XYZ file of C-alpha atoms in Angstrom:
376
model
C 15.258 116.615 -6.276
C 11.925 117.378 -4.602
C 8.699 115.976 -3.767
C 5.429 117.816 -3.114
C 2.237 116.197 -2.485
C -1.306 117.375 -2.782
C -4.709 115.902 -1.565
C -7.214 114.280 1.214
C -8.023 111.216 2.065
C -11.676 111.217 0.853
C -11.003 113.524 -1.934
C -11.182 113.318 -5.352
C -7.107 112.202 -5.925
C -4.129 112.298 -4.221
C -1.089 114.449 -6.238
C 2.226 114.300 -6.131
C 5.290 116.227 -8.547
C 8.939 115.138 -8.432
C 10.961 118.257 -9.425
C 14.618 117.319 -10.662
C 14.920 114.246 -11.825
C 17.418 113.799 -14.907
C 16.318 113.000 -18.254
C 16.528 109.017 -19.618
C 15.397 107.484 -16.704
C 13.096 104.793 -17.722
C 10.136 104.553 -15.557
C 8.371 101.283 -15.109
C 4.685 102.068 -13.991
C 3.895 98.639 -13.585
C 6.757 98.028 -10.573
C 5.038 101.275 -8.857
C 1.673 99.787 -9.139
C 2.852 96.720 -7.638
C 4.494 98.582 -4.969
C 1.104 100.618 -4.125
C -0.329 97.170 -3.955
C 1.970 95.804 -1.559
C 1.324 99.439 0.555
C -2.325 97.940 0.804
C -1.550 94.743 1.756
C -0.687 92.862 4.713
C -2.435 91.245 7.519
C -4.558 92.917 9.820
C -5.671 95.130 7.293
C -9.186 97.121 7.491
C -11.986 97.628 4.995
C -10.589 100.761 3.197
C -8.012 98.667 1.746
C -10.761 96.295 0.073
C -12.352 99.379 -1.654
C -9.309 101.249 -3.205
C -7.445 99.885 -5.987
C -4.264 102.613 -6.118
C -2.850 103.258 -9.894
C -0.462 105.761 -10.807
C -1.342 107.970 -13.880
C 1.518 109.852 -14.417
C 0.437 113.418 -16.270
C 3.481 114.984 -17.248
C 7.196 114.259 -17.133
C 7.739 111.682 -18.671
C 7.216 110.497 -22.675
C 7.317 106.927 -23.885
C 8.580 105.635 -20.819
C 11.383 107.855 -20.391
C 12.255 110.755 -17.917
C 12.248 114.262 -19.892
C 13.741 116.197 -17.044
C 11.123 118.039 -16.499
C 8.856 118.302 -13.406
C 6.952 114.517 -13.267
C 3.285 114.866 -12.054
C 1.464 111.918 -10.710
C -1.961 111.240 -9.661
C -3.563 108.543 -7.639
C -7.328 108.859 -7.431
C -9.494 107.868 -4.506
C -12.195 105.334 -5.441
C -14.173 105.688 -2.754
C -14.314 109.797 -3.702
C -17.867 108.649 -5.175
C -19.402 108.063 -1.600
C -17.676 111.608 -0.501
C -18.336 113.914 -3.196
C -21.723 115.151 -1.386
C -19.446 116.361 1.645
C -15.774 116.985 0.255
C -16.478 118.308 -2.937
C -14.372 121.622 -3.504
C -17.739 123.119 -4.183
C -20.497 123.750 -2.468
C -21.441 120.708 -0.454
C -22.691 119.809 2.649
C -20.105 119.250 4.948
C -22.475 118.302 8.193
C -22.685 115.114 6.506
C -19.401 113.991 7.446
C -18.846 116.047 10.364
C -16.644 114.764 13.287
C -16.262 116.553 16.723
C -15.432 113.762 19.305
C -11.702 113.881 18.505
C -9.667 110.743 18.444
C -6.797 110.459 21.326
C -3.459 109.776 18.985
C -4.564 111.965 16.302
C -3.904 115.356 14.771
C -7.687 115.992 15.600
C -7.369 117.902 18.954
C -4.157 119.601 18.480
C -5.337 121.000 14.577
C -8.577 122.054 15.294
C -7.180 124.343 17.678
C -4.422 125.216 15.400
C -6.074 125.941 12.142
C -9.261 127.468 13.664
C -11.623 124.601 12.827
C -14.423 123.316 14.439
C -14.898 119.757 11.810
C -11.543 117.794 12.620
C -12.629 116.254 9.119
C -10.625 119.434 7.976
C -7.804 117.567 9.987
C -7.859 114.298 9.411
C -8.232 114.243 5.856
C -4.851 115.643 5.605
C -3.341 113.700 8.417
C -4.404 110.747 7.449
C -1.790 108.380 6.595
C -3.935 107.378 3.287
C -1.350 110.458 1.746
C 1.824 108.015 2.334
C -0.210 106.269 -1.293
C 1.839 109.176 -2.689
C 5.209 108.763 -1.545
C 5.458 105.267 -2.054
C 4.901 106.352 -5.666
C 7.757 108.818 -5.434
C 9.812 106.357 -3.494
C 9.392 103.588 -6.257
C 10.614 105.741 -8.977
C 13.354 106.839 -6.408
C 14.213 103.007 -6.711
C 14.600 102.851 -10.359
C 16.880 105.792 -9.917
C 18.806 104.058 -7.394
C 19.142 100.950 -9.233
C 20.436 102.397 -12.206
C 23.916 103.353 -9.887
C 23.475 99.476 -8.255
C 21.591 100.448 -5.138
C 19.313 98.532 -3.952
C 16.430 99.348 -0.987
C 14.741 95.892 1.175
C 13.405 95.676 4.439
C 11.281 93.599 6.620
C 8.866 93.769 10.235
C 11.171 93.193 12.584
C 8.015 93.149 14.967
C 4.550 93.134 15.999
C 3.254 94.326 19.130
C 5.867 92.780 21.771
C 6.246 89.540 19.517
C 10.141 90.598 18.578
C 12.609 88.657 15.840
C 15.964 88.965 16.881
C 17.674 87.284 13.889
C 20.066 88.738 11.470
C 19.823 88.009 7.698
C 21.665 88.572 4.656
C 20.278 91.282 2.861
C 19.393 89.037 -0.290
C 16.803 86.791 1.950
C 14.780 90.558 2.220
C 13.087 90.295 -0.324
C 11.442 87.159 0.607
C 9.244 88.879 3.569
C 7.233 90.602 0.537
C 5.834 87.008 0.027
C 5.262 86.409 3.518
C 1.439 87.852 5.097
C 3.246 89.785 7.945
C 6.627 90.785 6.081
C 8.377 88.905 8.975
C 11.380 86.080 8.206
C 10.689 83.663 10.660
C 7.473 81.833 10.257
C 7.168 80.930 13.754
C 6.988 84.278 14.971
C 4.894 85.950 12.326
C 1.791 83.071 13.258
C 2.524 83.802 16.669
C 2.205 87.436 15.794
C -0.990 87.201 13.397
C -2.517 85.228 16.371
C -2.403 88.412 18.245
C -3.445 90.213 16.124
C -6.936 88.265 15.731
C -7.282 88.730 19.275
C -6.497 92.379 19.665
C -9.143 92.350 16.471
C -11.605 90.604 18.876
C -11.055 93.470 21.513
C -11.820 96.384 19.285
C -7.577 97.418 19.570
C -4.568 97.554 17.694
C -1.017 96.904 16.958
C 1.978 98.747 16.299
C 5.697 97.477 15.300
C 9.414 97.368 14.918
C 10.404 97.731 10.668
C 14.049 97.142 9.635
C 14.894 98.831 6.225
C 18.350 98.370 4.319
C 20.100 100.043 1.699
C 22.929 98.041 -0.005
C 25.176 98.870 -2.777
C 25.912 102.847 -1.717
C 29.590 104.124 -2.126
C 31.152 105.929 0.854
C 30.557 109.860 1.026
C 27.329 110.883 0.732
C 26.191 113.489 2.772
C 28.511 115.322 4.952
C 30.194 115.763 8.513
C 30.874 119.557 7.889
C 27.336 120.970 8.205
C 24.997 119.224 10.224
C 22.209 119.716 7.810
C 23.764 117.670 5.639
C 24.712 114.883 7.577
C 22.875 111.742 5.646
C 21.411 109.747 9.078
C 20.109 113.222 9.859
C 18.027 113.355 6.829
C 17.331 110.290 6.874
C 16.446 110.007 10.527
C 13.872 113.400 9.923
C 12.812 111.691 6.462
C 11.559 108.743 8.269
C 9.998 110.635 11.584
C 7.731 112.402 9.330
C 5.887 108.998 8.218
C 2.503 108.765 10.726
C 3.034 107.257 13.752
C 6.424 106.674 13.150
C 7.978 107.374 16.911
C 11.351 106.742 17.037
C 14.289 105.986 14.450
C 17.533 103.968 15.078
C 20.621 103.246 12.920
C 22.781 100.079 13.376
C 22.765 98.849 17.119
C 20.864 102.090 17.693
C 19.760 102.259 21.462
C 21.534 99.507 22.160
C 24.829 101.100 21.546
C 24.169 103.069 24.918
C 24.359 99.945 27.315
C 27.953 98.854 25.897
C 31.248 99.629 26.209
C 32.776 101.372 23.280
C 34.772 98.060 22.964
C 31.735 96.472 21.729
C 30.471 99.220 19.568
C 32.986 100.728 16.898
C 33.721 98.938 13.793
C 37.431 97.591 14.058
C 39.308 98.372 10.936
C 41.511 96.186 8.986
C 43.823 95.745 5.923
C 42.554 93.050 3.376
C 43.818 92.895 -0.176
C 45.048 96.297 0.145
C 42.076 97.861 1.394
C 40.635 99.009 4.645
C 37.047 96.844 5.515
C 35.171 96.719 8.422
C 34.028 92.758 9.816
C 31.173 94.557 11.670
C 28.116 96.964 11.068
C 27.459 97.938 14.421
C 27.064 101.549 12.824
C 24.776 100.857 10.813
C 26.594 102.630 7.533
C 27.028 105.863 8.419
C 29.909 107.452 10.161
C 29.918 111.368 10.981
C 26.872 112.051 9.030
C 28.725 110.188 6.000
C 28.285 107.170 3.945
C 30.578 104.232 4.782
C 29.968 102.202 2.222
C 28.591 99.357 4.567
C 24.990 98.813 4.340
C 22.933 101.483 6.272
C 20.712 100.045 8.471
C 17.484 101.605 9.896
C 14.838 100.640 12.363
C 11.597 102.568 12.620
C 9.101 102.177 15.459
C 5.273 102.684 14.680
C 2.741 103.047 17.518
C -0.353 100.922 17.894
C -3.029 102.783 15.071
C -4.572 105.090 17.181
C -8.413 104.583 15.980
C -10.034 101.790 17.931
C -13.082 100.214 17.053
C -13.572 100.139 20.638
C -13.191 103.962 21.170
C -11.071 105.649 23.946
C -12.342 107.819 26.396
C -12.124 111.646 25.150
C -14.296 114.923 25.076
C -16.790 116.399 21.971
C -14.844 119.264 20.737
C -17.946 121.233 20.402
C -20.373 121.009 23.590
C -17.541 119.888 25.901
C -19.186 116.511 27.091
C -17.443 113.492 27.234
C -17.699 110.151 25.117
C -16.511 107.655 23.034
C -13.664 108.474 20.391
C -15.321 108.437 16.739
C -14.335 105.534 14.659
C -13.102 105.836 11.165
C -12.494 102.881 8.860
C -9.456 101.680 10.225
C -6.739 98.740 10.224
C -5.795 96.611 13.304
C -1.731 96.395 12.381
C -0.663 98.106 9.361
C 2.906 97.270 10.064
C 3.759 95.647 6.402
C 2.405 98.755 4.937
C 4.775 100.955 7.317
C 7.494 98.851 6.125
C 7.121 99.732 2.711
C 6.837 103.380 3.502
C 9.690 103.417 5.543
C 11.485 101.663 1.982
C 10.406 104.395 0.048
C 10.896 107.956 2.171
C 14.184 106.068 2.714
C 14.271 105.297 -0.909
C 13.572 108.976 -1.640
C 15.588 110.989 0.519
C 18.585 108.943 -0.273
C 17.803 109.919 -3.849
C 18.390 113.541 -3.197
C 21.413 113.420 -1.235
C 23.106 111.343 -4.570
C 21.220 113.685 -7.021
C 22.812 116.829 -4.936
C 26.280 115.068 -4.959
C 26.347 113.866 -8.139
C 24.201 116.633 -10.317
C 23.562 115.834 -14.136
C 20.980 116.566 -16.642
C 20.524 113.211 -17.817
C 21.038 109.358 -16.366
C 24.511 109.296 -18.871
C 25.791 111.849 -16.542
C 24.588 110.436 -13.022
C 25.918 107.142 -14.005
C 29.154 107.962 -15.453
C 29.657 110.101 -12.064
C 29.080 107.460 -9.548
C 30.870 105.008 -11.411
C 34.058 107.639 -11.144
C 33.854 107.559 -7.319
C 36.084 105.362 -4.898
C 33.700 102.947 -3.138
């Protein structure tokens, strides 16, 4: 199974096709609309959010609701391309309209202007811009429906916002209820105490970044591999997640933590219980050698704080050399809910290519007879 995406930010669409998906998978476009919704939302949102509306409109693949097993293309068209087209049109247009040269500390500005031989980081930014994650929560919703046709389920939550931490544990059926909740967080206290920051880092012209938790429940033991290290399943998953923006660091189970304990306190004790071997704890956070466990696999993903302040940080014009003020694009103050939904669905994705690789078949009859043969 693969995933390439297509498009920029201001553009006329974003693209995405899913190569090798199995025939018989019903798609519901209606949950992947919702779930492009819930990308958008969240508070501390900024004023893009208010102006695009994303819809999927799926344009080959699939026929009366149905996978056909053949590559699915999706679209997801920018709204605001109208107020663009003057300046990002693939013809001739003219691009001084938009240009930006006083490149944004954070960014991919600096670093690909000097790469791709640019002197507009708009031909940088559009691409970075984390506006192309639209796509693969798309991919990662139909990833989803995949998954939950073998009983495995993807949930998550913000763990935290800027310093403000939750250090409960929940049941991985209470998950879903931080989708109802403004900040994704579990515990109301924290989560006003966090959106009260948030207002006031507003009031300063800065921004907030976070701590998401993301869980997948319901996988057998055995997927990936400890035999090649390309295979190993945290790996991919670890490298799937890192390549979300501003993602900076990924941890599985206890994580970091796991380095300040004794070994005592860290592996999962094994134990006979109605003639099978279980584990009491998760410390690992359901993986074990690069493999599966069958325990759920827990991951946390830092973001950083959005790097585009309305206030502007201190850099350098590109161009004449002079310093001044960072350029401002529309921007959020904390898009950590919308982070936690991408981390959900790269998650949601990757893990749907290690099972496809595993597990092979043509159609969902296959896939689903398959897992259904394995030992948990």
């Amino acid at each position: 199974m693969k995933l390439t995406t297509a498009g920029e930010s201001h553009g006329r669409a974003l693209i995405g096709i899913i190569e090798g998906l199995p025939s018989n998978l019903k798609i519901d476009r209606a949950a992947i609309d919702a779930e492009l919704a819930l990308r958008q939302s969240g508070y501390g949102r900024g004023g893009r959010q208010k102006i695009e509306r994303d819809h999927i409109q799926i344009l080959s693949g699939v026929r009366n609701c149905l996978t056909l097993g053949s590559p699915l293309a999706f679209m997801i068209e920018n709204s605001d391309y109208k107020n663009w087209e003057n300046c990002m049109s693939p013809d001739p247009c003219d691009t001084s309209l938009r240009t930006l040269t006083k490149v944004r500390p954070g960014h991919a500005d600096l670093t690909g202007l000097k790469k791709f031989d640019q002197r507009d980081a708009r031909n940088i930014l559009e691409r970075a811009s984390a506006r192309e994650t639209a796509v693969r929560v798309a991919a990662g919703s139909i990833a989803k429906q995949y998954l939950a046709e073998l009983g495995i389920s993807v949930g998550g939550y913000v763990k935290s916002v800027c310093g403000v931490k939750d250090t409960g544990i929940y049941a991985f059926e209470s998950l879903s209820e931080a989708k109802k909740q403004p900040l994704f967080m579990l515990d109301e206290k924290l989560q006003s105490e966090a959106m009260k920051l948030i207002d006031e880092l507003k009031a300063k012209g800065d921004t907030a970044g976070g701590v998401v938790e993301v869980r997948i429940h319901g996988l057998k033991s055995g997927f990936g591999s400890c035999m090649t290290y390309s295979e190993k399943l945290d790996a991919r998953l670890a490298g799937a997640v890192m390549s979300i923006q501003a993602i900076k660091g990924v941890e599985f189970g206890l994580g970091f933590e796991a380095a300040d304990l004794p070994g005592s306190r860290v592996h999962d004790r094994l134990y006979m219980q109605d003639g099978n071997i279980v584990r009491k704890t998760n410390n690992a956070g359901g993986t074990e050698g690069g493999m599966s466990n069958g325990e759920d696999i827990v991951i946390r993903a830092a973001m950083k704080p959005i790097p585009t302040l309305m206030s502007g940080l201190e850099t350098v014009d590109y161009i004449s050399g002079e310093p001044c003020r960072a350029a401002g694009e529309r921007s959020d103050v904390c898009a950590i809910c919308a982070c936690e939904l991408i981390v959900e669905s790269v998650a949601a994705f990757t893990l749907a290519q290690v099972v496809a690789e595993r597990l092979g078949g043509d159609n969902m009859q296959q896939v689903k007879a398959r897992y259904a043969a394995l030992e948990s």
